[in-house]
Each structure stands twice: as C-alpha cells, then as structure tokens.
Amino acid sequence: MDSECYPALIVPAIGTWPRFDSPLRLGVMASGTGTNFEALQSAIACGDLDAQIRVLVVNKAGCGARDRAERLGIQCELRDHRLFASREEMDHDLVRTFQNEGVEAVVMAGWMRIVTPVLIDAFPGRLLNIHPSLLPSFKGMDAIGQCLSSGVTVTGCTVHEVLNDVDAGPIVAQAAVPILSDDTRDRLSRRIQVQEHRLLPWATALAGQRWRTAAATQG
Ligand code: GRF
C-alpha cells in the first residue's frame, strides 16, 4: 500500500454536521503555512461547517497563512509578538481584536506561541488548539520528532480545549495515524496533516454544539 495514502487507523466518525441558529463566529490564529486555517474555511465554503471566520490573526508577516487569507478574502490582522512588552500585553490585544469582530470562539490553527490566562479566560472552553500527536503523549515542540525517536507505532493528532498549561485541556477529538517502518519526518508529517484537515473542522463543529448549548442554557 502506498504509505502516503495509508488510511488513519481510527478516525472520528463524521456524522451529520450540526446546524446552528446562526453560524459560529470564529477567530483563527496561525503562525505557519496555514493549511489548517484553509481546511476550516474549505469546510465552511462547502457547507459542512456552519461557521464564519470573522478574522485571522497571524504573528509573522511572511507566513503562508496570511497569503491564504488574502486569496480567500478573509480579514487578516498581523500582531508581531516582538512588538509587545509581554505575552499578556499581546493577549490583551488579541482579546480586543476578537471582541471587536464579535468572535465567540477562537481556533489556534498552528499558533506557535504560548498563550496566557488573559486570552484563555476571555474564551473559557471556547479556545481550541490542534497538536500533531495523540495527547497526552508528545506535548510541546517537535511532537513528530519526539514520536519518531520514541519507537511508538501509532501517532496522530488532537484537537483540545486550551488550559493554562502547554498542550493540555479536555480533548475534543483525535485521529490516529500509523508510523511506517520507512517513515521520515516529512512523510509522517504529511500523513498527519491529512488527518488534521479532516479533524479540525469536525472538532470545531462538535465543540460549537457545546458552546451553543451552554449559551442557550445560560439564557
Ligand atoms: C499543524 O501540524 C498543527 O498540528 C501544529 O502546527 C501545524 C500547523 O500547520 N500545531 P499549518 O500552518 O496549518 O499548515
């Protein structure tokens, strides 16, 4: 079997996509190439994910996510972390940016910065992150390198709620990916990303059901 096409061992059962009274109002944060951001927007555009991306925030001027936002016609704000005196100061700015755009929940789609309680507490249970491992294994930087050197034979990706602790928080959804004997970091990364692009929109929809139900209960 072509290892590039090897199916995920376990995939979340993607059932009927939930519909909401009005589309989820999302903010997205990205630092890298932005493929997960685009996967979210593609799921919205094809009618699966009932949501709207109000704004993308990037922290690197030259990142691919910014180019994708321009091509997709999504508002993009640059917040260069080097221009803020502290992480907290930057997070206050992010909160203001998202609140000004009427964002109800935020997806960290490859955000390579530690966030603080300033941002986490502004979106309690409504701040999601995607990580390229089956958490709680291989937290932190270079999750794929860590897993390749550990000898495990299965890895994957996780979408979780963000707590004030790196790569921790209630798990929303996971997909597992086998590690093949001839795997390289690049090939494994590519296979994990295929699953990430399926997982992130679905996990956002699942979390969205919880956010909207909680909001309705609170009146
Ligand atoms: C993803 O692999 C995600 O798991 C990690 O950062 C990467 C972002 O990739 N947190 P992209 O920028 O979405 O292509």
PDB file of C-alpha atoms and ligand atoms in Angstrom:
ATOM      1  CA  MET A   1       0.000   0.000   0.000  1.00  0.00           C
ATOM      2  CA  ASP A   2       1.238   3.480  -0.848  1.00  0.00           C
ATOM      3  CA  SER A   3       2.224   4.836   2.527  1.00  0.00           C
ATOM      4  CA  GLU A   4       1.212   8.366   1.538  1.00  0.00           C
ATOM      5  CA  CYS A   5      -2.373   7.121   1.206  1.00  0.00           C
ATOM      6  CA  TYR A   6      -2.406   4.856   4.226  1.00  0.00           C
ATOM      7  CA  PRO A   7      -5.736   5.416   5.947  1.00  0.00           C
ATOM      8  CA  ALA A   8      -5.975   6.590   9.513  1.00  0.00           C
ATOM      9  CA  LEU A   9      -6.302   3.684  11.921  1.00  0.00           C
ATOM     10  CA  ILE A  10      -9.015   5.443  13.791  1.00  0.00           C
ATOM     11  CA  VAL A  11     -10.941   8.398  12.531  1.00  0.00           C
ATOM     12  CA  PRO A  12     -13.684  10.232  14.330  1.00  0.00           C
ATOM     13  CA  ALA A  13     -16.999   9.111  12.937  1.00  0.00           C
ATOM     14  CA  ILE A  14     -18.022  12.144  10.959  1.00  0.00           C
ATOM     15  CA  GLY A  15     -21.783  12.072  11.101  1.00  0.00           C
ATOM     16  CA  THR A  16     -24.282  14.768  10.287  1.00  0.00           C
ATOM     17  CA  TRP A  17     -22.750  18.190  10.616  1.00  0.00           C
ATOM     18  CA  PRO A  18     -24.680  20.269  13.186  1.00  0.00           C
ATOM     19  CA  ARG A  19     -26.557  23.389  12.072  1.00  0.00           C
ATOM     20  CA  PHE A  20     -26.858  26.366  14.378  1.00  0.00           C
ATOM     21  CA  ASP A  21     -29.355  29.220  14.741  1.00  0.00           C
ATOM     22  CA  SER A  22     -26.665  31.397  13.212  1.00  0.00           C
ATOM     23  CA  PRO A  23     -23.183  30.426  12.011  1.00  0.00           C
ATOM     24  CA  LEU A  24     -20.459  30.072  14.660  1.00  0.00           C
ATOM     25  CA  ARG A  25     -18.458  33.293  14.743  1.00  0.00           C
ATOM     26  CA  LEU A  26     -14.838  32.180  14.742  1.00  0.00           C
ATOM     27  CA  GLY A  27     -11.482  33.840  15.188  1.00  0.00           C
ATOM     28  CA  VAL A  28      -8.453  31.880  13.971  1.00  0.00           C
ATOM     29  CA  MET A  29      -4.790  32.226  14.986  1.00  0.00           C
ATOM     30  CA  ALA A  30      -1.918  30.934  12.837  1.00  0.00           C
ATOM     31  CA  SER A  31       1.856  31.275  12.617  1.00  0.00           C
ATOM     32  CA  GLY A  32       2.730  28.932   9.767  1.00  0.00           C
ATOM     33  CA  THR A  33       1.691  27.797   6.344  1.00  0.00           C
ATOM     34  CA  GLY A  34      -1.993  27.981   7.227  1.00  0.00           C
ATOM     35  CA  THR A  35      -3.191  24.689   5.786  1.00  0.00           C
ATOM     36  CA  ASN A  36      -5.401  24.058   8.822  1.00  0.00           C
ATOM     37  CA  PHE A  37      -6.856  27.537   8.571  1.00  0.00           C
ATOM     38  CA  GLU A  38      -7.685  26.853   4.920  1.00  0.00           C
ATOM     39  CA  ALA A  39      -9.194  23.473   5.837  1.00  0.00           C
ATOM     40  CA  LEU A  40     -11.576  25.269   8.182  1.00  0.00           C
ATOM     41  CA  GLN A  41     -12.538  27.763   5.504  1.00  0.00           C
ATOM     42  CA  SER A  42     -12.989  24.972   2.912  1.00  0.00           C
ATOM     43  CA  ALA A  43     -15.341  23.112   5.260  1.00  0.00           C
ATOM     44  CA  ILE A  44     -17.334  26.335   5.665  1.00  0.00           C
ATOM     45  CA  ALA A  45     -17.358  27.064   1.928  1.00  0.00           C
ATOM     46  CA  CYS A  46     -18.640  23.595   1.035  1.00  0.00           C
ATOM     47  CA  GLY A  47     -21.452  23.894   3.587  1.00  0.00           C
ATOM     48  CA  ASP A  48     -20.223  21.319   6.119  1.00  0.00           C
ATOM     49  CA  LEU A  49     -19.106  23.573   8.970  1.00  0.00           C
ATOM     50  CA  ASP A  50     -21.825  26.079   9.868  1.00  0.00           C
ATOM     51  CA  ALA A  51     -19.479  28.911  10.777  1.00  0.00           C
ATOM     52  CA  GLN A  52     -17.902  32.120   9.627  1.00  0.00           C
ATOM     53  CA  ILE A  53     -14.261  33.116  10.130  1.00  0.00           C
ATOM     54  CA  ARG A  54     -14.502  36.742  11.237  1.00  0.00           C
ATOM     55  CA  VAL A  55     -10.748  37.343  11.429  1.00  0.00           C
ATOM     56  CA  LEU A  56      -7.433  35.530  11.146  1.00  0.00           C
ATOM     57  CA  VAL A  57      -4.593  36.762  13.375  1.00  0.00           C
ATOM     58  CA  VAL A  58      -1.005  35.939  12.380  1.00  0.00           C
ATOM     59  CA  ASN A  59       2.198  36.797  14.222  1.00  0.00           C
ATOM     60  CA  LYS A  60       4.589  36.553  11.272  1.00  0.00           C
ATOM     61  CA  ALA A  61       4.406  38.953   8.343  1.00  0.00           C
ATOM     62  CA  GLY A  62       5.680  36.424   5.801  1.00  0.00           C
ATOM     63  CA  CYS A  63       3.669  33.408   6.873  1.00  0.00           C
ATOM     64  CA  GLY A  64       1.703  31.391   4.358  1.00  0.00           C
ATOM     65  CA  ALA A  65      -1.492  31.742   6.366  1.00  0.00           C
ATOM     66  CA  ARG A  66      -1.526  35.458   5.549  1.00  0.00           C
ATOM     67  CA  ASP A  67      -1.340  34.768   1.799  1.00  0.00           C
ATOM     68  CA  ARG A  68      -4.133  32.241   2.098  1.00  0.00           C
ATOM     69  CA  ALA A  69      -6.349  34.754   3.904  1.00  0.00           C
ATOM     70  CA  GLU A  70      -5.823  37.260   1.117  1.00  0.00           C
ATOM     71  CA  ARG A  71      -6.675  34.663  -1.537  1.00  0.00           C
ATOM     72  CA  LEU A  72      -9.741  33.512   0.413  1.00  0.00           C
ATOM     73  CA  GLY A  73     -10.948  37.055   1.127  1.00  0.00           C
ATOM     74  CA  ILE A  74     -10.748  36.711   4.910  1.00  0.00           C
ATOM     75  CA  GLN A  75      -9.736  39.645   7.085  1.00  0.00           C
ATOM     76  CA  CYS A  76      -6.226  39.131   8.412  1.00  0.00           C
ATOM     77  CA  GLU A  77      -4.553  41.064  11.235  1.00  0.00           C
ATOM     78  CA  LEU A  78      -0.815  40.943  11.855  1.00  0.00           C
ATOM     79  CA  ARG A  79       0.275  41.045  15.507  1.00  0.00           C
ATOM     80  CA  ASP A  80       4.053  40.786  15.667  1.00  0.00           C
ATOM     81  CA  HIS A  81       4.853  39.316  19.087  1.00  0.00           C
ATOM     82  CA  ARG A  82       8.212  41.139  19.125  1.00  0.00           C
ATOM     83  CA  LEU A  83       6.419  44.475  19.366  1.00  0.00           C
ATOM     84  CA  PHE A  84       4.695  43.684  22.666  1.00  0.00           C
ATOM     85  CA  ALA A  85       6.316  44.146  26.072  1.00  0.00           C
ATOM     86  CA  SER A  86       4.915  40.857  27.418  1.00  0.00           C
ATOM     87  CA  ARG A  87       2.834  37.839  26.427  1.00  0.00           C
ATOM     88  CA  GLU A  88      -0.023  39.271  28.487  1.00  0.00           C
ATOM     89  CA  GLU A  89       0.066  42.562  26.661  1.00  0.00           C
ATOM     90  CA  MET A  90      -0.152  40.772  23.336  1.00  0.00           C
ATOM     91  CA  ASP A  91      -3.019  38.607  24.559  1.00  0.00           C
ATOM     92  CA  HIS A  92      -4.964  41.683  25.717  1.00  0.00           C
ATOM     93  CA  ASP A  93      -4.625  42.994  22.172  1.00  0.00           C
ATOM     94  CA  LEU A  94      -5.821  39.666  20.739  1.00  0.00           C
ATOM     95  CA  VAL A  95      -8.859  39.654  23.037  1.00  0.00           C
ATOM     96  CA  ARG A  96      -9.774  43.193  21.940  1.00  0.00           C
ATOM     97  CA  THR A  97      -9.325  42.238  18.281  1.00  0.00           C
ATOM     98  CA  PHE A  98     -11.577  39.198  18.588  1.00  0.00           C
ATOM     99  CA  GLN A  99     -14.193  41.007  20.678  1.00  0.00           C
ATOM    100  CA  ASN A 100     -14.312  43.889  18.173  1.00  0.00           C
ATOM    101  CA  GLU A 101     -15.113  41.351  15.451  1.00  0.00           C
ATOM    102  CA  GLY A 102     -17.875  39.698  17.509  1.00  0.00           C
ATOM    103  CA  VAL A 103     -15.946  36.421  17.740  1.00  0.00           C
ATOM    104  CA  GLU A 104     -17.493  33.814  20.081  1.00  0.00           C
ATOM    105  CA  ALA A 105     -14.728  31.172  19.910  1.00  0.00           C
ATOM    106  CA  VAL A 106     -11.122  31.012  18.770  1.00  0.00           C
ATOM    107  CA  VAL A 107      -9.219  28.244  16.967  1.00  0.00           C
ATOM    108  CA  MET A 108      -5.432  28.107  17.296  1.00  0.00           C
ATOM    109  CA  ALA A 109      -4.572  26.534  13.941  1.00  0.00           C
ATOM    110  CA  GLY A 110      -0.795  26.236  14.209  1.00  0.00           C
ATOM    111  CA  TRP A 111      -0.159  29.131  16.630  1.00  0.00           C
ATOM    112  CA  MET A 112       3.446  28.726  17.733  1.00  0.00           C
ATOM    113  CA  ARG A 113       3.288  30.911  20.840  1.00  0.00           C
ATOM    114  CA  ILE A 114       2.344  30.162  24.422  1.00  0.00           C
ATOM    115  CA  VAL A 115      -0.859  31.947  25.356  1.00  0.00           C
ATOM    116  CA  THR A 116      -1.677  33.317  28.798  1.00  0.00           C
ATOM    117  CA  PRO A 117      -4.763  33.305  31.035  1.00  0.00           C
ATOM    118  CA  VAL A 118      -5.594  36.728  29.568  1.00  0.00           C
ATOM    119  CA  LEU A 119      -6.705  35.019  26.346  1.00  0.00           C
ATOM    120  CA  ILE A 120      -7.744  31.689  27.880  1.00  0.00           C
ATOM    121  CA  ASP A 121     -10.067  33.297  30.437  1.00  0.00           C
ATOM    122  CA  ALA A 122     -11.646  35.586  27.842  1.00  0.00           C
ATOM    123  CA  PHE A 123     -12.857  32.488  25.930  1.00  0.00           C
ATOM    124  CA  PRO A 124     -13.430  29.871  28.638  1.00  0.00           C
ATOM    125  CA  GLY A 125     -13.808  26.456  26.986  1.00  0.00           C
ATOM    126  CA  ARG A 126     -14.022  28.272  23.651  1.00  0.00           C
ATOM    127  CA  LEU A 127     -10.345  28.331  22.736  1.00  0.00           C
ATOM    128  CA  LEU A 128      -9.271  25.284  20.697  1.00  0.00           C
ATOM    129  CA  ASN A 129      -5.816  24.076  19.677  1.00  0.00           C
ATOM    130  CA  ILE A 130      -4.616  21.419  17.238  1.00  0.00           C
ATOM    131  CA  HIS A 131      -1.499  19.423  18.088  1.00  0.00           C
ATOM    132  CA  PRO A 132       0.264  16.796  15.910  1.00  0.00           C
ATOM    133  CA  SER A 133       0.263  13.912  18.390  1.00  0.00           C
ATOM    134  CA  LEU A 134      -2.160  11.790  20.339  1.00  0.00           C
ATOM    135  CA  LEU A 135      -2.152  13.836  23.525  1.00  0.00           C
ATOM    136  CA  PRO A 136      -1.230  13.429  26.305  1.00  0.00           C
ATOM    137  CA  SER A 137       1.788  11.885  24.504  1.00  0.00           C
ATOM    138  CA  PHE A 138       4.441  14.131  22.973  1.00  0.00           C
ATOM    139  CA  LYS A 139       3.464  17.565  24.193  1.00  0.00           C
ATOM    140  CA  GLY A 140       5.391  20.664  23.242  1.00  0.00           C
ATOM    141  CA  MET A 141       7.795  21.343  20.405  1.00  0.00           C
ATOM    142  CA  ASP A 142       8.690  18.826  17.696  1.00  0.00           C
ATOM    143  CA  ALA A 143       5.960  16.344  18.556  1.00  0.00           C
ATOM    144  CA  ILE A 144       6.661  14.391  15.366  1.00  0.00           C
ATOM    145  CA  GLY A 145      10.402  14.123  16.066  1.00  0.00           C
ATOM    146  CA  GLN A 146       9.643  13.043  19.625  1.00  0.00           C
ATOM    147  CA  CYS A 147       7.327  10.295  18.467  1.00  0.00           C
ATOM    148  CA  LEU A 148       9.713   9.038  15.746  1.00  0.00           C
ATOM    149  CA  SER A 149      12.533   8.671  18.252  1.00  0.00           C
ATOM    150  CA  SER A 150      10.326   7.030  20.881  1.00  0.00           C
ATOM    151  CA  GLY A 151       9.601   3.824  18.966  1.00  0.00           C
ATOM    152  CA  VAL A 152       5.807   4.080  19.114  1.00  0.00           C
ATOM    153  CA  THR A 153       3.988   2.681  16.088  1.00  0.00           C
ATOM    154  CA  VAL A 154       0.876   4.827  16.199  1.00  0.00           C
ATOM    155  CA  THR A 155       0.560   8.575  16.485  1.00  0.00           C
ATOM    156  CA  GLY A 156      -1.967  11.106  15.219  1.00  0.00           C
ATOM    157  CA  CYS A 157      -3.432  14.488  16.001  1.00  0.00           C
ATOM    158  CA  THR A 158      -5.592  16.015  18.701  1.00  0.00           C
ATOM    159  CA  VAL A 159      -7.956  18.959  18.959  1.00  0.00           C
ATOM    160  CA  HIS A 160      -8.357  20.101  22.552  1.00  0.00           C
ATOM    161  CA  GLU A 161      -9.602  22.980  24.638  1.00  0.00           C
ATOM    162  CA  VAL A 162      -6.778  25.194  25.838  1.00  0.00           C
ATOM    163  CA  LEU A 163      -5.942  25.396  29.530  1.00  0.00           C
ATOM    164  CA  ASN A 164      -3.155  27.323  31.183  1.00  0.00           C
ATOM    165  CA  ASP A 165      -0.669  24.519  30.518  1.00  0.00           C
ATOM    166  CA  VAL A 166       1.049  23.625  27.235  1.00  0.00           C
ATOM    167  CA  ASP A 167      -0.884  21.130  25.069  1.00  0.00           C
ATOM    168  CA  ALA A 168      -3.249  20.217  27.870  1.00  0.00           C
ATOM    169  CA  GLY A 169      -7.002  20.513  28.247  1.00  0.00           C
ATOM    170  CA  PRO A 170     -10.111  18.472  27.546  1.00  0.00           C
ATOM    171  CA  ILE A 171      -9.823  16.533  24.298  1.00  0.00           C
ATOM    172  CA  VAL A 172     -12.487  17.303  21.695  1.00  0.00           C
ATOM    173  CA  ALA A 173     -11.438  14.775  19.022  1.00  0.00           C
ATOM    174  CA  GLN A 174      -8.461  12.723  17.861  1.00  0.00           C
ATOM    175  CA  ALA A 175      -7.383  10.806  14.755  1.00  0.00           C
ATOM    176  CA  ALA A 176      -4.713   8.100  14.793  1.00  0.00           C
ATOM    177  CA  VAL A 177      -2.072   7.612  12.098  1.00  0.00           C
ATOM    178  CA  PRO A 178       0.248   4.592  11.846  1.00  0.00           C
ATOM    179  CA  ILE A 179       4.019   5.069  11.818  1.00  0.00           C
ATOM    180  CA  LEU A 180       5.508   3.037   8.995  1.00  0.00           C
ATOM    181  CA  SER A 181       8.900   1.364   9.145  1.00  0.00           C
ATOM    182  CA  ASP A 182      10.309   3.567   6.372  1.00  0.00           C
ATOM    183  CA  ASP A 183       8.830   6.798   7.691  1.00  0.00           C
ATOM    184  CA  THR A 184      10.673  10.063   7.568  1.00  0.00           C
ATOM    185  CA  ARG A 185       9.644  13.152   9.463  1.00  0.00           C
ATOM    186  CA  ASP A 186       8.310  14.742   6.238  1.00  0.00           C
ATOM    187  CA  ARG A 187       6.244  11.754   5.171  1.00  0.00           C
ATOM    188  CA  LEU A 188       4.763  11.259   8.614  1.00  0.00           C
ATOM    189  CA  SER A 189       4.011  14.980   8.920  1.00  0.00           C
ATOM    190  CA  ARG A 190       2.177  14.917   5.613  1.00  0.00           C
ATOM    191  CA  ARG A 191       0.020  11.962   6.659  1.00  0.00           C
ATOM    192  CA  ILE A 192      -0.775  13.572   9.987  1.00  0.00           C
ATOM    193  CA  GLN A 193      -1.738  16.785   8.233  1.00  0.00           C
ATOM    194  CA  VAL A 194      -4.218  14.955   6.002  1.00  0.00           C
ATOM    195  CA  GLN A 195      -5.975  13.859   9.177  1.00  0.00           C
ATOM    196  CA  GLU A 196      -5.657  17.294  10.791  1.00  0.00           C
ATOM    197  CA  HIS A 197      -7.514  18.842   7.872  1.00  0.00           C
ATOM    198  CA  ARG A 198     -10.433  16.430   8.416  1.00  0.00           C
ATOM    199  CA  LEU A 199     -10.314  16.594  12.181  1.00  0.00           C
ATOM    200  CA  LEU A 200     -10.179  20.317  12.849  1.00  0.00           C
ATOM    201  CA  PRO A 201     -13.446  21.334  11.113  1.00  0.00           C
ATOM    202  CA  TRP A 202     -15.305  18.392  12.636  1.00  0.00           C
ATOM    203  CA  ALA A 203     -13.935  19.048  16.131  1.00  0.00           C
ATOM    204  CA  THR A 204     -14.880  22.708  15.789  1.00  0.00           C
ATOM    205  CA  ALA A 205     -18.441  21.701  14.914  1.00  0.00           C
ATOM    206  CA  LEU A 206     -18.588  19.326  17.902  1.00  0.00           C
ATOM    207  CA  ALA A 207     -17.252  21.980  20.259  1.00  0.00           C
ATOM    208  CA  GLY A 208     -19.629  24.508  18.693  1.00  0.00           C
ATOM    209  CA  GLN A 209     -22.590  22.365  19.687  1.00  0.00           C
ATOM    210  CA  ARG A 210     -21.396  22.525  23.273  1.00  0.00           C
ATOM    211  CA  TRP A 211     -20.773  26.278  23.174  1.00  0.00           C
ATOM    212  CA  ARG A 212     -24.218  26.996  21.747  1.00  0.00           C
ATOM    213  CA  THR A 213     -25.992  24.613  24.129  1.00  0.00           C
ATOM    214  CA  ALA A 214     -24.209  26.186  27.111  1.00  0.00           C
ATOM    215  CA  ALA A 215     -25.062  29.684  25.866  1.00  0.00           C
ATOM    216  CA  ALA A 216     -28.753  28.735  25.463  1.00  0.00           C
ATOM    217  CA  THR A 217     -28.838  27.205  28.959  1.00  0.00           C
ATOM    218  CA  GLN A 218     -27.321  30.341  30.464  1.00  0.00           C
ATOM    219  CA  GLY A 219     -30.043  32.342  28.725  1.00  0.00           C
TER     220      GLY A 219
HETATM  221  C1  GRF B   1      -0.016  21.650  12.446  1.00  0.00           C
HETATM  222  O1  GRF B   1       0.658  20.472  12.218  1.00  0.00           O
HETATM  223  C2  GRF B   1      -0.525  21.719  13.857  1.00  0.00           C
HETATM  224  O2  GRF B   1      -0.745  20.480  14.413  1.00  0.00           O
HETATM  225  C3  GRF B   1       0.606  22.403  14.594  1.00  0.00           C
HETATM  226  O3  GRF B   1       1.109  23.322  13.678  1.00  0.00           O
HETATM  227  C4  GRF B   1       0.922  22.852  12.352  1.00  0.00           C
HETATM  228  C5  GRF B   1       0.335  23.974  11.549  1.00  0.00           C
HETATM  229  O4  GRF B   1       0.327  23.696  10.182  1.00  0.00           O
HETATM  230  N1  GRF B   1       0.123  22.982  15.812  1.00  0.00           N
HETATM  231  P1  GRF B   1      -0.419  24.692   9.179  1.00  0.00           P
HETATM  232  O5  GRF B   1       0.182  26.074   9.392  1.00  0.00           O
HETATM  233  O6  GRF B   1      -1.879  24.669   9.482  1.00  0.00           O
HETATM  234  O7  GRF B   1      -0.102  24.174   7.813  1.00  0.00           O
END
